[in-house]
């Protein structure tokens, strides 16, 4: 179906890549209206944009007043893609400013909005930008990228505009999901139904391996990030099974919950739930070893013995087992929590882990005595199938959950049309 698509271009060096985005959308048969900001036109000329989009290009609020252009373009749009989105334009979008034609177009529209940020790493990581991105995500905007790689200068890191074909794919997927969800419009987070019709299994929490009826070997995982992913996926329309290891949760966001405690119980639950799933996210912290024997009664201390030895046996690696079994059509996502302080070595560890476990994506974060576990904020890097760092996501665990789901949503196998009632929990 041909869509009416607005491509907003803001003033960054990467504006030249927006030409490819426009061209791909036009060649795919869509009616594309380019709305550049004044500064975008300093990077790419209007004649290029008019020739490629095959439509007139407007930027001035005071042109076309008779046809009420400042709202007409947004009202007619089925989809708005802003690429590249600079730190400044993201701030303006978050604040809802309408001092140019693009700002008016976005505010006057109920179409889904896809934003592809591009800026220097420092600007991307700045708390102001991250807060603005979190606001946009919470409002239902899909954020594509930024990619990690060479920037305009000699520096490299997160901030590079995502490749045009990735932006186009993600944007069309968003529009398609909106149409499949019954064309429901509105920008609230819960209205974004891009995972409708998808079945997603998420494990969260930390396993406990009993020594006796009152003691166990456990870990400090709070389960917050995994639960946030499950809840966010359900809010975006997915049918979610949350395999909860030792968590006090009751169906967050309408997820189906399977409570487990040990690694072996988690393994059984995951095997069963992941059959035919579109994505499996292993966010749980699983004990690598369990006590070889579990005492029937409480283990007593022995007078005069200063040391005690507990024999442990290896637990199965659940992610690696899922990775080794055929999982065509199921996107397999693993996590790695590492204490490695050096960011490059951290990414290297994650790459090796992704390969070893046969996961499609691996999400790595740094943990330590005071980092990671119980915090509400998180910073993760996402490693893709070709070992590239596909994204770095920073923010609250809820915002990071949506960032991870944006990446997952863009990589799911083409799926069946959603049913009217995606949550059957
Ligand atoms: O090897 P490591 O524990 O660092 O791997 C972390 C990833 O593997 C996580 O996704 C975790 O859920 C999964 N895992 C597992 N079974 C284990 C250990 C870890 O599925 N026994």
CSV table of C-alpha atoms and ligand atoms in Angstrom, one decimal:
chain,number,residue,atom,x,y,z
A,1,UNK,CA,0.0,0.0,0.0
A,2,UNK,CA,1.4,3.4,-1.0
A,3,UNK,CA,1.8,5.6,2.1
A,4,UNK,CA,2.0,9.4,2.4
A,5,UNK,CA,5.4,9.7,4.2
A,6,UNK,CA,6.9,12.9,5.5
A,7,UNK,CA,10.7,12.8,5.7
A,8,UNK,CA,12.0,15.5,8.1
A,9,UNK,CA,15.7,16.4,7.6
A,10,UNK,CA,17.5,18.4,10.2
A,11,UNK,CA,20.8,20.1,10.1
A,12,UNK,CA,23.7,17.6,10.4
A,13,UNK,CA,26.4,16.4,8.1
A,14,UNK,CA,24.5,13.1,7.8
A,15,UNK,CA,21.7,15.0,6.0
A,16,UNK,CA,23.3,13.8,2.7
A,17,UNK,CA,22.3,10.2,3.7
A,18,UNK,CA,18.7,11.3,4.0
A,19,UNK,CA,18.7,11.5,0.2
A,20,UNK,CA,19.0,7.7,0.1
A,21,UNK,CA,16.2,7.3,2.6
A,22,UNK,CA,13.9,9.5,0.4
A,23,UNK,CA,15.0,7.6,-2.7
A,24,UNK,CA,14.3,4.2,-1.3
A,25,UNK,CA,10.9,5.2,-0.1
A,26,UNK,CA,10.0,6.7,-3.5
A,27,UNK,CA,11.2,3.7,-5.3
A,28,UNK,CA,9.1,1.5,-3.0
A,29,UNK,CA,6.1,3.4,-4.4
A,30,UNK,CA,5.4,5.8,-1.5
A,31,UNK,CA,4.4,9.5,-1.9
A,32,UNK,CA,7.2,11.3,0.0
A,33,UNK,CA,7.1,14.9,1.2
A,34,UNK,CA,10.4,16.2,2.4
A,35,UNK,CA,10.4,18.9,5.1
A,36,UNK,CA,13.9,20.1,5.8
A,37,UNK,CA,14.9,22.6,8.4
A,38,UNK,CA,16.7,25.8,7.3
A,39,UNK,CA,20.0,24.4,8.5
A,40,UNK,CA,19.4,21.0,6.7
A,41,UNK,CA,19.3,23.0,3.4
A,42,UNK,CA,22.8,24.2,4.1
A,43,UNK,CA,23.9,20.6,3.8
A,44,UNK,CA,21.6,19.4,0.9
A,45,UNK,CA,20.1,21.6,-1.7
A,46,UNK,CA,16.3,21.9,-2.3
A,47,UNK,CA,16.6,20.9,-6.0
A,48,UNK,CA,18.1,17.5,-5.0
A,49,UNK,CA,15.4,16.9,-2.6
A,50,UNK,CA,12.6,17.9,-5.0
A,51,UNK,CA,14.1,15.8,-7.8
A,52,UNK,CA,14.5,12.7,-5.6
A,53,UNK,CA,11.2,13.0,-3.8
A,54,UNK,CA,9.3,14.1,-6.9
A,55,UNK,CA,7.4,16.6,-4.8
A,56,UNK,CA,7.9,20.3,-4.0
A,57,UNK,CA,9.9,20.9,-0.9
A,58,UNK,CA,8.8,23.4,1.7
A,59,UNK,CA,10.6,24.7,4.8
A,60,UNK,CA,9.1,28.0,5.5
A,61,UNK,CA,6.1,28.4,7.8
A,62,UNK,CA,4.9,31.5,6.0
A,63,UNK,CA,4.7,29.9,2.5
A,64,UNK,CA,1.4,28.4,1.5
A,65,UNK,CA,-0.5,30.0,4.3
A,66,UNK,CA,-3.7,29.9,2.2
A,67,UNK,CA,-3.6,26.1,2.2
A,68,UNK,CA,-2.8,26.0,5.9
A,69,UNK,CA,0.4,24.1,5.0
A,70,UNK,CA,1.8,24.2,8.6
A,71,UNK,CA,-0.8,21.6,9.6
A,72,UNK,CA,-1.9,20.1,6.3
A,73,UNK,CA,1.3,18.2,5.7
A,74,UNK,CA,1.2,16.5,9.1
A,75,UNK,CA,-2.5,15.8,9.0
A,76,UNK,CA,-2.1,14.0,5.7
A,77,UNK,CA,0.9,11.9,6.8
A,78,UNK,CA,0.7,8.1,7.4
A,79,UNK,CA,4.3,8.1,8.7
A,80,UNK,CA,6.9,10.7,9.7
A,81,UNK,CA,10.6,9.8,9.5
A,82,UNK,CA,13.1,12.3,10.8
A,83,UNK,CA,16.6,11.5,9.6
A,84,UNK,CA,19.1,12.7,10.6
A,85,UNK,CA,17.7,14.0,13.9
A,86,UNK,CA,20.2,16.3,15.6
A,87,UNK,CA,20.5,16.8,19.3
A,88,UNK,CA,18.8,20.2,18.8
A,89,UNK,CA,15.9,18.8,16.8
A,90,UNK,CA,15.4,16.0,19.4
A,91,UNK,CA,15.3,18.6,22.1
A,92,UNK,CA,12.7,20.6,20.2
A,93,UNK,CA,10.6,17.5,19.5
A,94,UNK,CA,10.7,16.5,23.1
A,95,UNK,CA,9.6,20.0,24.2
A,96,UNK,CA,6.9,20.1,21.4
A,97,UNK,CA,8.3,23.3,19.8
A,98,UNK,CA,6.7,24.5,16.6
A,99,UNK,CA,8.9,27.3,15.4
A,100,UNK,CA,9.4,25.8,12.0
A,101,UNK,CA,7.5,23.8,9.4
A,102,UNK,CA,8.8,20.4,10.7
A,103,UNK,CA,7.9,21.2,14.3
A,104,UNK,CA,4.3,22.1,13.2
A,105,UNK,CA,4.1,19.1,11.0
A,106,UNK,CA,4.9,16.7,13.8
A,107,UNK,CA,2.5,18.4,16.3
A,108,UNK,CA,-0.3,18.4,13.7
A,109,UNK,CA,0.1,14.7,13.0
A,110,UNK,CA,-1.2,11.6,14.6
A,111,UNK,CA,1.0,9.4,12.4
A,112,UNK,CA,3.8,7.2,14.0
A,113,UNK,CA,7.1,9.1,14.2
A,114,UNK,CA,10.5,7.4,13.6
A,115,UNK,CA,13.6,9.3,14.6
A,116,UNK,CA,17.1,8.4,13.5
A,117,UNK,CA,19.6,10.4,15.7
A,118,UNK,CA,23.0,11.5,14.4
A,119,UNK,CA,25.5,13.5,16.5
A,120,UNK,CA,28.8,13.3,18.2
A,121,UNK,CA,29.1,10.7,21.0
A,122,UNK,CA,29.4,13.3,23.7
A,123,UNK,CA,26.2,15.0,22.6
A,124,UNK,CA,24.4,11.6,22.4
A,125,UNK,CA,25.5,10.6,25.8
A,126,UNK,CA,24.7,14.0,27.4
A,127,UNK,CA,22.0,13.6,30.1
A,128,UNK,CA,19.9,16.3,28.3
A,129,UNK,CA,19.8,14.3,25.1
A,130,UNK,CA,19.2,11.0,26.9
A,131,UNK,CA,16.3,12.6,28.8
A,132,UNK,CA,14.8,13.9,25.6
A,133,UNK,CA,15.2,10.5,23.9
A,134,UNK,CA,13.5,8.9,26.9
A,135,UNK,CA,10.6,11.4,26.6
A,136,UNK,CA,10.2,10.6,22.9
A,137,UNK,CA,10.2,6.9,23.5
A,138,UNK,CA,7.7,7.2,26.3
A,139,UNK,CA,5.5,9.2,23.8
A,140,UNK,CA,5.7,6.3,21.4
A,141,UNK,CA,8.3,7.5,19.0
A,142,UNK,CA,10.5,4.8,17.5
A,143,UNK,CA,14.2,5.6,17.8
A,144,UNK,CA,16.4,3.9,15.1
A,145,UNK,CA,20.1,3.9,16.1
A,146,UNK,CA,22.3,5.7,16.4
A,147,UNK,CA,24.8,3.2,15.1
A,148,UNK,CA,28.2,2.9,16.5
A,149,UNK,CA,31.1,3.7,14.2
A,150,UNK,CA,33.2,6.4,12.5
A,151,UNK,CA,31.8,9.9,13.0
A,152,UNK,CA,32.5,13.0,10.9
A,153,UNK,CA,35.8,13.8,12.5
A,154,UNK,CA,38.5,11.3,13.5
A,155,UNK,CA,36.4,10.1,16.4
A,156,UNK,CA,34.2,7.1,16.5
A,157,UNK,CA,31.5,5.8,18.9
A,158,UNK,CA,27.7,5.8,19.2
A,159,UNK,CA,26.2,8.7,17.2
A,160,UNK,CA,26.5,7.7,13.6
A,161,UNK,CA,23.3,7.8,11.6
A,162,UNK,CA,22.0,4.3,11.1
A,163,UNK,CA,22.3,3.0,7.6
A,164,UNK,CA,19.5,4.3,5.3
A,165,UNK,CA,18.2,0.8,4.5
A,166,UNK,CA,17.9,0.0,8.2
A,167,UNK,CA,16.0,3.3,8.8
A,168,UNK,CA,13.7,2.6,5.8
A,169,UNK,CA,13.0,-1.0,7.0
A,170,UNK,CA,12.3,0.1,10.6
A,171,UNK,CA,10.0,2.9,9.5
A,172,UNK,CA,8.0,0.8,7.1
A,173,UNK,CA,7.6,-1.9,9.8
A,174,UNK,CA,6.3,0.7,12.2
A,175,UNK,CA,3.7,1.9,9.6
A,176,UNK,CA,2.7,-1.6,8.8
A,177,UNK,CA,2.2,-2.6,12.4
A,178,UNK,CA,0.1,0.5,13.0
A,179,UNK,CA,-2.0,-0.4,10.0
A,180,UNK,CA,-2.3,-4.0,11.1
A,181,UNK,CA,-3.3,-2.9,14.6
A,182,UNK,CA,-6.4,-1.3,13.0
A,183,UNK,CA,-4.9,2.0,12.0
A,184,UNK,CA,-5.3,3.2,15.6
A,185,UNK,CA,-3.6,6.6,15.9
A,186,UNK,CA,-2.3,8.5,18.8
A,187,UNK,CA,1.2,8.9,20.2
A,188,UNK,CA,1.0,7.4,23.7
A,189,UNK,CA,3.5,4.6,24.4
A,190,UNK,CA,0.7,2.0,24.9
A,191,UNK,CA,-0.7,2.9,21.5
A,192,UNK,CA,2.5,1.7,19.8
A,193,UNK,CA,1.5,-1.7,18.7
A,194,UNK,CA,4.5,-2.6,16.7
A,195,UNK,CA,4.8,-6.0,18.4
A,196,UNK,CA,1.2,-7.0,18.0
A,197,UNK,CA,0.8,-10.6,16.9
A,198,UNK,CA,4.3,-11.5,18.1
A,199,UNK,CA,5.1,-14.0,20.9
A,200,UNK,CA,8.0,-13.0,23.1
A,201,UNK,CA,9.5,-15.0,26.0
A,202,UNK,CA,11.6,-13.1,28.5
A,203,UNK,CA,13.5,-14.6,31.5
A,204,UNK,CA,14.3,-12.4,34.4
A,205,UNK,CA,15.6,-12.5,37.9
A,206,UNK,CA,18.2,-14.7,39.4
A,207,UNK,CA,18.2,-18.4,40.1
A,208,UNK,CA,18.6,-19.9,43.5
A,209,UNK,CA,20.3,-23.3,44.0
A,210,UNK,CA,19.3,-24.9,47.3
A,211,UNK,CA,21.8,-26.3,49.7
A,212,UNK,CA,19.2,-27.3,52.2
A,213,UNK,CA,15.6,-26.3,53.0
A,214,UNK,CA,16.6,-22.9,54.3
A,215,UNK,CA,19.8,-21.9,52.3
A,216,UNK,CA,20.6,-21.3,48.7
A,217,UNK,CA,23.4,-20.0,46.4
A,218,UNK,CA,22.0,-17.0,44.6
A,219,UNK,CA,23.0,-13.7,42.9
A,220,UNK,CA,22.2,-10.1,43.1
A,221,UNK,CA,20.1,-9.8,39.9
A,222,UNK,CA,17.0,-7.6,40.8
A,223,UNK,CA,15.2,-8.7,37.6
A,224,UNK,CA,14.3,-5.0,36.9
A,225,UNK,CA,15.7,-4.9,33.4
A,226,UNK,CA,14.1,-8.2,32.3
A,227,UNK,CA,10.7,-7.3,33.8
A,228,UNK,CA,10.9,-3.8,32.1
A,229,UNK,CA,11.5,-5.6,28.7
A,230,UNK,CA,8.6,-8.0,29.3
A,231,UNK,CA,6.3,-5.2,30.4
A,232,UNK,CA,7.3,-2.9,27.5
A,233,UNK,CA,6.9,-5.7,25.0
A,234,UNK,CA,3.3,-6.4,26.3
A,235,UNK,CA,2.5,-2.7,26.1
A,236,UNK,CA,3.6,-2.7,22.5
A,237,UNK,CA,1.2,-5.5,21.7
A,238,UNK,CA,3.2,-8.7,22.1
A,239,UNK,CA,1.9,-11.8,23.8
A,240,UNK,CA,4.6,-12.1,26.5
A,241,UNK,CA,5.6,-15.0,28.7
A,242,UNK,CA,7.8,-13.8,31.6
A,243,UNK,CA,9.8,-16.7,33.1
A,244,UNK,CA,10.4,-15.1,36.5
A,245,UNK,CA,13.2,-16.5,38.7
A,246,UNK,CA,12.5,-15.6,42.3
A,247,UNK,CA,10.7,-12.4,41.6
A,248,UNK,CA,7.7,-10.9,43.4
A,249,UNK,CA,5.7,-10.0,40.3
A,250,UNK,CA,2.1,-10.6,39.3
A,251,UNK,CA,1.5,-10.4,35.6
A,252,UNK,CA,3.2,-7.0,34.9
A,253,UNK,CA,1.5,-5.3,32.1
A,254,UNK,CA,-0.6,-8.4,31.4
A,255,UNK,CA,2.4,-10.8,30.8
A,256,UNK,CA,1.8,-14.5,31.4
A,257,UNK,CA,4.1,-15.3,34.3
A,258,UNK,CA,5.8,-18.6,35.0
A,259,UNK,CA,7.5,-18.6,38.4
A,260,UNK,CA,10.7,-20.7,38.7
A,261,UNK,CA,13.5,-20.9,41.2
A,262,UNK,CA,16.4,-23.1,40.1
A,263,UNK,CA,18.3,-23.2,36.8
A,264,UNK,CA,16.9,-26.6,36.0
A,265,UNK,CA,13.3,-25.2,36.5
A,266,UNK,CA,14.2,-22.2,34.4
A,267,UNK,CA,15.5,-24.4,31.7
A,268,UNK,CA,12.3,-26.5,31.5
A,269,UNK,CA,10.1,-23.4,31.5
A,270,UNK,CA,12.2,-21.8,28.7
A,271,UNK,CA,12.2,-24.9,26.6
A,272,UNK,CA,8.5,-25.1,26.7
A,273,UNK,CA,7.7,-21.4,26.3
A,274,UNK,CA,10.2,-20.7,23.6
A,275,UNK,CA,8.6,-23.2,21.2
A,276,UNK,CA,7.6,-21.2,18.1
A,277,UNK,CA,8.3,-17.8,19.8
A,278,UNK,CA,9.2,-14.8,17.6
A,279,UNK,CA,11.9,-13.7,20.2
A,280,UNK,CA,13.5,-15.2,23.3
A,281,UNK,CA,15.2,-12.8,25.6
A,282,UNK,CA,17.4,-14.4,28.3
A,283,UNK,CA,17.8,-11.6,30.8
A,284,UNK,CA,17.9,-13.9,33.9
A,285,UNK,CA,21.1,-14.4,35.8
A,286,UNK,CA,21.5,-18.2,35.9
A,287,UNK,CA,23.8,-19.9,38.4
A,288,UNK,CA,26.6,-21.7,36.5
A,289,UNK,CA,26.9,-24.3,39.3
A,290,UNK,CA,24.5,-25.9,41.8
A,291,UNK,CA,25.3,-27.9,45.0
A,292,UNK,CA,25.9,-31.6,44.0
A,293,UNK,CA,23.5,-32.7,46.8
A,294,UNK,CA,20.7,-30.9,48.6
A,295,UNK,CA,20.5,-31.8,52.2
A,296,UNK,CA,17.1,-33.0,53.4
A,297,UNK,CA,17.5,-31.2,56.8
A,298,UNK,CA,19.2,-28.0,57.7
A,299,UNK,CA,23.0,-28.4,57.5
A,300,UNK,CA,24.5,-28.1,61.0
A,301,UNK,CA,27.8,-26.5,61.8
A,302,UNK,CA,30.4,-28.9,63.1
A,303,UNK,CA,32.2,-28.0,66.3
A,304,UNK,CA,35.9,-27.6,65.8
A,305,UNK,CA,35.7,-27.4,61.9
A,306,UNK,CA,36.7,-24.0,60.6
A,307,UNK,CA,36.2,-24.9,57.0
A,308,UNK,CA,33.4,-26.4,55.0
A,309,UNK,CA,33.5,-27.6,51.5
A,310,UNK,CA,30.5,-27.7,49.2
A,311,UNK,CA,30.8,-29.6,46.0
A,312,UNK,CA,29.1,-28.0,43.0
A,313,UNK,CA,28.1,-29.4,39.7
A,314,UNK,CA,27.7,-27.5,36.4
A,315,UNK,CA,24.2,-26.3,35.4
A,316,UNK,CA,23.2,-26.5,31.8
A,317,UNK,CA,23.8,-23.3,29.8
A,318,UNK,CA,20.2,-22.6,28.8
A,319,UNK,CA,21.0,-19.8,26.3
A,320,UNK,CA,23.7,-22.0,24.6
A,321,UNK,CA,21.2,-24.9,24.4
A,322,UNK,CA,18.6,-22.7,22.8
A,323,UNK,CA,21.3,-21.3,20.5
A,324,UNK,CA,22.4,-24.8,19.4
A,325,UNK,CA,18.9,-26.0,18.7
A,326,UNK,CA,17.3,-24.9,15.4
A,327,UNK,CA,15.8,-21.5,16.1
A,328,UNK,CA,14.9,-20.3,12.6
A,329,UNK,CA,12.3,-17.6,13.0
A,330,UNK,CA,13.1,-17.1,16.6
A,331,UNK,CA,15.4,-14.2,17.4
A,332,UNK,CA,17.6,-15.3,20.3
A,333,UNK,CA,18.8,-12.5,22.6
A,334,UNK,CA,21.3,-13.0,25.4
A,335,UNK,CA,22.6,-10.8,28.1
A,336,UNK,CA,26.1,-10.5,29.6
A,337,UNK,CA,26.8,-8.8,32.9
A,338,UNK,CA,30.5,-8.2,33.2
A,339,UNK,CA,32.8,-6.5,35.7
A,340,UNK,CA,35.4,-5.7,33.0
A,341,UNK,CA,36.2,-1.9,33.4
A,342,UNK,CA,37.7,-1.4,30.0
A,343,UNK,CA,34.9,-0.6,27.5
A,344,UNK,CA,36.7,-2.2,24.5
A,345,UNK,CA,37.5,-5.4,26.3
A,346,UNK,CA,33.9,-5.4,27.6
A,347,UNK,CA,32.6,-5.4,24.0
A,348,UNK,CA,35.2,-8.1,23.1
A,349,UNK,CA,33.9,-10.3,25.9
A,350,UNK,CA,30.4,-9.8,24.7
A,351,UNK,CA,31.3,-10.7,21.1
A,352,UNK,CA,32.9,-13.9,22.2
A,353,UNK,CA,29.9,-14.7,24.3
A,354,UNK,CA,27.5,-14.1,21.5
A,355,UNK,CA,29.4,-16.5,19.3
A,356,UNK,CA,29.8,-19.1,22.0
A,357,UNK,CA,26.1,-19.1,22.8
A,358,UNK,CA,24.8,-18.9,19.3
A,359,UNK,CA,22.6,-15.9,20.1
A,360,UNK,CA,21.5,-13.4,17.4
A,361,UNK,CA,21.9,-10.4,19.7
A,362,UNK,CA,23.9,-10.0,22.9
A,363,UNK,CA,23.3,-7.2,25.3
A,364,UNK,CA,26.2,-6.3,27.6
A,365,UNK,CA,26.3,-4.1,30.6
A,366,UNK,CA,28.9,-3.5,33.2
A,367,UNK,CA,28.1,-4.6,36.7
A,368,UNK,CA,30.0,-4.2,40.0
A,369,UNK,CA,29.4,-3.8,43.7
A,370,UNK,CA,27.6,-0.5,43.1
A,371,UNK,CA,26.6,-0.7,39.4
A,372,UNK,CA,24.0,-2.5,37.4
A,373,UNK,CA,21.9,-4.7,39.6
A,374,UNK,CA,19.3,-2.8,41.7
A,375,UNK,CA,19.7,0.5,39.9
A,376,UNK,CA,16.9,2.1,37.9
A,377,UNK,CA,19.3,3.4,35.3
A,378,UNK,CA,21.3,1.3,32.8
A,379,UNK,CA,23.8,1.6,30.0
A,380,UNK,CA,24.0,-1.3,27.5
A,381,UNK,CA,25.7,-2.1,24.2
A,382,UNK,CA,24.0,-4.4,21.7
A,383,UNK,CA,26.2,-6.7,19.7
A,384,UNK,CA,24.7,-7.9,16.4
A,385,UNK,CA,25.1,-11.1,14.4
A,386,UNK,CA,28.2,-9.8,12.5
A,387,UNK,CA,29.8,-8.8,15.8
A,388,UNK,CA,29.1,-5.1,15.2
A,389,UNK,CA,28.0,-3.0,18.1
A,390,UNK,CA,24.6,-2.1,16.7
A,391,UNK,CA,23.6,0.3,19.4
A,392,UNK,CA,24.4,1.7,22.8
A,393,UNK,CA,21.3,2.4,24.8
A,394,UNK,CA,21.4,4.6,27.9
A,395,UNK,CA,18.6,5.6,30.3
A,396,UNK,CA,16.1,4.3,32.8
A,397,UNK,CA,15.6,0.6,32.6
A,398,UNK,CA,12.2,1.2,31.1
A,399,UNK,CA,13.7,3.5,28.4
A,400,UNK,CA,16.5,1.0,27.8
A,401,UNK,CA,13.8,-1.8,27.5
A,402,UNK,CA,12.1,0.2,24.7
A,403,UNK,CA,15.5,0.8,23.0
A,404,UNK,CA,16.2,-2.9,23.1
A,405,UNK,CA,12.8,-3.7,21.7
A,406,UNK,CA,13.2,-1.1,18.9
A,407,UNK,CA,16.2,-3.2,17.8
A,408,UNK,CA,14.4,-6.5,18.3
A,409,UNK,CA,11.3,-5.3,16.4
A,410,UNK,CA,13.5,-4.3,13.4
A,411,UNK,CA,15.0,-7.8,13.3
A,412,UNK,CA,12.1,-10.1,13.7
A,413,UNK,CA,11.3,-12.5,10.9
A,414,UNK,CA,8.4,-11.3,8.8
A,415,UNK,CA,5.3,-12.3,10.8
A,416,UNK,CA,1.7,-13.1,10.5
A,417,UNK,CA,-0.9,-10.4,10.9
A,418,UNK,CA,-1.8,-9.8,14.5
A,419,UNK,CA,-5.0,-11.0,16.0
A,420,UNK,CA,-7.5,-8.5,17.4
A,421,UNK,CA,-6.6,-9.4,21.0
A,422,UNK,CA,-2.9,-9.8,21.1
A,423,UNK,CA,-2.7,-10.3,24.9
A,424,UNK,CA,-4.2,-13.6,25.7
A,425,UNK,CA,-2.8,-13.7,29.2
B,1,LIG,O1,28.0,-17.1,30.5
B,1,LIG,P1,27.2,-16.0,31.1
B,1,LIG,O2,26.5,-16.4,32.4
B,1,LIG,O3,27.9,-14.7,31.3
B,1,LIG,O4,26.1,-15.7,30.0
B,1,LIG,C1,25.0,-14.9,30.2
B,1,LIG,C2,23.9,-15.2,29.3
B,1,LIG,O5,23.7,-16.6,29.3
B,1,LIG,C3,22.6,-14.6,29.9
B,1,LIG,O6,21.7,-14.4,28.7
B,1,LIG,C4,22.0,-15.8,30.7
B,1,LIG,O7,20.6,-15.7,30.9
B,1,LIG,C5,22.5,-17.0,30.0
B,1,LIG,N1,22.8,-18.2,30.8
B,1,LIG,C6,22.1,-19.3,30.6
B,1,LIG,N2,22.4,-20.5,31.4
B,1,LIG,C7,23.4,-20.4,32.2
B,1,LIG,C8,24.2,-19.3,32.4
B,1,LIG,C9,23.9,-18.2,31.7
B,1,LIG,O8,21.1,-19.3,29.8
B,1,LIG,N3,23.7,-21.5,32.9
